[in-house]
Coordinates of C-alpha atoms and ligand atoms in Angstrom, one line a residue:
M1292 CA -69.1 10.5 111.9
S1293 CA -67.1 13.5 112.0
K1294 CA -68.8 16.9 111.1
G1295 CA -66.2 16.1 107.7
T1296 CA -67.8 12.9 107.2
E1297 CA -71.4 14.2 107.8
L1298 CA -70.9 17.0 105.2
R1299 CA -69.5 15.2 102.3
S1300 CA -72.5 12.5 102.7
V1301 CA -74.7 15.3 102.4
L1302 CA -73.2 16.8 99.1
E1303 CA -72.6 13.3 97.7
T1304 CA -76.0 13.4 98.5
V1305 CA -77.3 16.1 96.7
G1306 CA -74.6 15.6 93.9
V1307 CA -76.8 12.5 93.1
V1308 CA -79.6 14.3 93.7
I1309 CA -78.3 17.1 90.6
G1310 CA -76.9 14.1 88.8
S1311 CA -80.6 12.3 88.4
L1312 CA -82.6 15.1 87.4
V1313 CA -79.8 16.5 85.1
G1314 CA -80.1 13.1 83.5
A1315 CA -83.6 12.7 83.5
I1316 CA -84.1 16.3 82.2
I1317 CA -81.8 15.4 79.1
L1318 CA -84.0 12.3 78.8
I1319 CA -87.0 14.0 78.2
V1320 CA -85.3 16.6 76.0
F1321 CA -84.5 13.7 73.6
A1322 CA -87.6 12.3 74.4
T1323 CA -89.5 15.4 73.2
T1324 CA -87.8 16.9 70.7
K1325 CA -89.6 15.7 67.3
Y1326 CA -86.6 15.3 64.6
E1327 CA -87.4 15.7 61.1
P1328 CA -84.6 14.1 59.0
S1329 CA -86.9 14.0 55.8
E1330 CA -87.7 17.6 55.6
S1331 CA -88.1 18.6 51.8
P1332 CA -85.6 21.6 50.1
D1333 CA -88.7 23.1 49.9
K1334 CA -90.0 23.6 53.4
I1335 CA -86.8 25.1 54.3
V1336 CA -86.5 27.2 52.0
G1337 CA -89.8 28.3 52.9
E1338 CA -88.9 28.8 56.2
K1339 CA -86.0 31.0 55.3
K1340 CA -88.1 33.9 53.4
P1341 CA -89.5 35.5 56.3
S1342 CA -86.6 36.5 57.8
I1343 CA -85.6 37.3 54.4
E1344 CA -88.4 39.6 54.4
N1345 CA -87.5 40.9 57.2
I1346 CA -84.8 42.4 56.1
A1347 CA -86.2 43.9 53.6
P1348 CA -86.5 46.9 52.5
V1349 CA -89.6 49.1 53.7
A1350 CA -90.3 50.7 50.4
E1351 CA -88.4 49.6 46.8
V1352 CA -88.0 52.4 44.5
K1353 CA -88.9 51.5 40.6
V1354 CA -87.7 53.1 38.1
M1355 CA -89.6 53.1 34.6
K1356 CA -88.7 53.1 31.9
D1357 CA -91.6 52.7 29.6
S1358 CA -95.2 51.7 30.0
T1359 CA -94.7 48.3 28.5
S1360 CA -91.8 47.9 31.3
D1361 CA -93.7 48.5 33.8
T1362 CA -96.7 46.6 32.8
K1363 CA -94.7 43.4 33.0
S1364 CA -92.6 44.1 35.9
A1365 CA -95.5 45.8 38.4
I1366 CA -98.2 43.5 37.0
S1367 CA -98.3 39.7 36.6
G1368 CA -100.1 39.0 33.2
E1369 CA -100.1 35.1 34.0
K1370 CA -101.6 35.6 37.3
I1371 CA -104.0 37.6 35.5
A1372 CA -104.7 35.6 32.7
Q1373 CA -105.4 32.2 35.1
A1374 CA -107.1 33.8 37.2
N1375 CA -109.6 35.7 34.8
C1376 CA -109.3 34.5 31.3
A1377 CA -108.0 31.1 31.2
M1378 CA -111.4 29.4 31.1
C1379 CA -112.6 30.6 28.2
H1380 CA -108.8 30.5 26.9
A1381 CA -106.8 27.1 28.0
S1382 CA -110.2 25.2 27.2
G1383 CA -111.1 27.0 23.7
L1384 CA -114.5 27.8 25.3
M1385 CA -117.0 29.3 22.5
N1386 CA -114.3 29.0 20.2
A1387 CA -111.8 31.6 22.3
P1388 CA -108.5 31.0 21.1
K1389 CA -106.5 29.0 23.0
I1390 CA -103.3 30.0 24.8
G1391 CA -100.7 28.9 23.0
D1392 CA -102.1 27.8 19.5
E1393 CA -100.3 30.1 17.2
G1394 CA -102.2 29.1 14.3
Q1395 CA -105.5 30.8 16.1
W1396 CA -103.7 33.9 17.6
G1397 CA -101.5 34.8 14.8
P1398 CA -104.1 36.1 12.6
R1399 CA -105.1 38.0 16.1
I1400 CA -101.8 39.6 17.0
A1401 CA -101.1 40.7 13.7
Q1402 CA -103.4 43.3 14.6
G1403 CA -101.2 44.7 16.3
K1404 CA -100.9 45.1 20.6
D1405 CA -103.1 48.2 21.1
M1406 CA -105.7 46.8 19.2
L1407 CA -105.7 43.6 20.8
V1408 CA -105.9 45.2 23.8
S1409 CA -108.7 47.4 23.6
N1410 CA -110.6 44.5 21.8
A1411 CA -109.8 42.7 25.1
I1412 CA -110.7 45.5 27.6
N1413 CA -114.3 46.1 25.6
G1414 CA -115.2 43.1 24.8
I1415 CA -115.2 41.8 21.3
R1416 CA -118.0 39.5 19.7
T1417 CA -118.3 36.6 22.1
M1418 CA -115.5 37.5 24.4
P1419 CA -117.0 39.8 27.0
A1420 CA -115.5 43.1 28.1
K1421 CA -112.1 42.6 30.3
G1422 CA -112.8 39.0 30.0
G1423 CA -116.1 39.9 32.3
N1424 CA -114.4 41.1 35.3
T1425 CA -114.8 44.8 35.2
S1426 CA -113.3 45.0 38.7
L1427 CA -109.4 44.9 36.9
T1428 CA -107.6 47.9 35.6
D1429 CA -106.6 48.6 32.0
E1430 CA -103.4 47.6 33.1
E1431 CA -103.9 44.4 34.0
V1432 CA -106.2 43.3 31.0
A1433 CA -103.3 44.8 28.6
A1434 CA -100.2 42.8 30.8
A1435 CA -102.6 39.4 30.6
V1436 CA -103.2 39.9 26.5
I1437 CA -99.7 40.2 26.2
F1438 CA -98.8 37.2 28.8
M1439 CA -101.5 35.2 26.2
A1440 CA -100.4 37.0 23.0
N1441 CA -96.9 36.2 23.5
A1442 CA -97.2 32.2 25.2
S1443 CA -98.7 31.6 21.5
G1444 CA -96.2 32.8 19.2
G1445 CA -96.5 36.7 19.8
S1446 CA -94.2 39.2 20.9
I1447 CA -95.5 42.1 21.7
Ligands
HEC1529 C1 -116.6 34.0 28.7 C2 -115.1 33.6 28.2 C3 -113.6 34.5 27.8 C4 -113.3 35.2 28.6 C5 -113.6 35.2 30.2 C6 -112.1 35.7 28.3 N1 -112.0 35.8 26.6 FE1 -111.1 36.5 25.3 N2 -112.0 35.6 24.3 C7 -113.3 34.9 24.1 C8 -113.7 34.5 22.7 C9 -114.6 33.8 22.7 C10 -112.8 35.1 22.4 C11 -112.8 35.2 20.5 C12 -113.7 36.7 20.1 C13 -114.1 36.5 18.6 O1 -112.6 37.2 17.8 O2 -115.1 36.2 17.9 C14 -111.8 35.9 22.6 C15 -110.7 37.1 22.0 C16 -109.8 37.2 22.9 C17 -109.0 38.2 22.3 C18 -108.3 38.3 21.4 C19 -109.3 39.7 20.4 C20 -109.1 40.0 18.9 O3 -109.4 41.4 18.5 O4 -109.0 39.0 18.0 C21 -108.3 38.6 23.3 C22 -106.6 39.8 23.2 C23 -108.7 38.3 24.3 N3 -109.5 37.2 24.3 C24 -108.1 38.6 25.8 C25 -109.1 38.3 27.5 C26 -108.5 38.5 28.2 C27 -106.9 39.1 28.5 C28 -109.0 37.5 28.8 C29 -109.2 37.8 30.4 C30 -108.9 39.1 31.0 C31 -109.9 37.1 28.0 N4 -109.9 37.4 26.9 C32 -111.3 36.3 29.4 C33 -113.6 34.6 25.2 C34 -113.4 34.7 26.4

């Protein structure tokens, strides 16, 4: 064997070894990578969300037109109502006016928003003050009242 052939066969051996290593790695990667073709669009949106949050501004300036629009934008009356008021107002427990029942809400809404809100904050007859959750702020109770009344035929 001349030096040249010896070198070539060494190179060939090295080539074969590297080649099979690369092949094995590719196989392992393919075998271990989970392919999930049925990813729901929700999940994809959910995964994208953090990156949107990452580039979101650190602070937001909210321009308040009046107290009503502030209440509507900053506090979700629906969420507060679901969490604090629905236990009575969804089912009509203790004769609470049911959310969505225009007949029950009509005369109450006719009292005006201020009266409704103040009755919800202070309680009225069997309706406990702030629905029994005194940690709610007046603004949160007002937002919940506005949500319930407007879901029941009102536009306060
Ligand atoms: C423990 C049950 C209960 C919970 C919880 C509750 N309510 Fe009520 N609510 C009532 C009952 C009962 C009435 C009817 C009272 C009456 O007129 O005799 C009522 C009436 C009302 C009225 C009508 C008041 C009026 O002037 O006619 C509003 C507005 C109201 N609730 C808002 C709320 C809000 C907002 C919450 C949550 C923060 C809430 N309620 C939680 C039982 C409840």
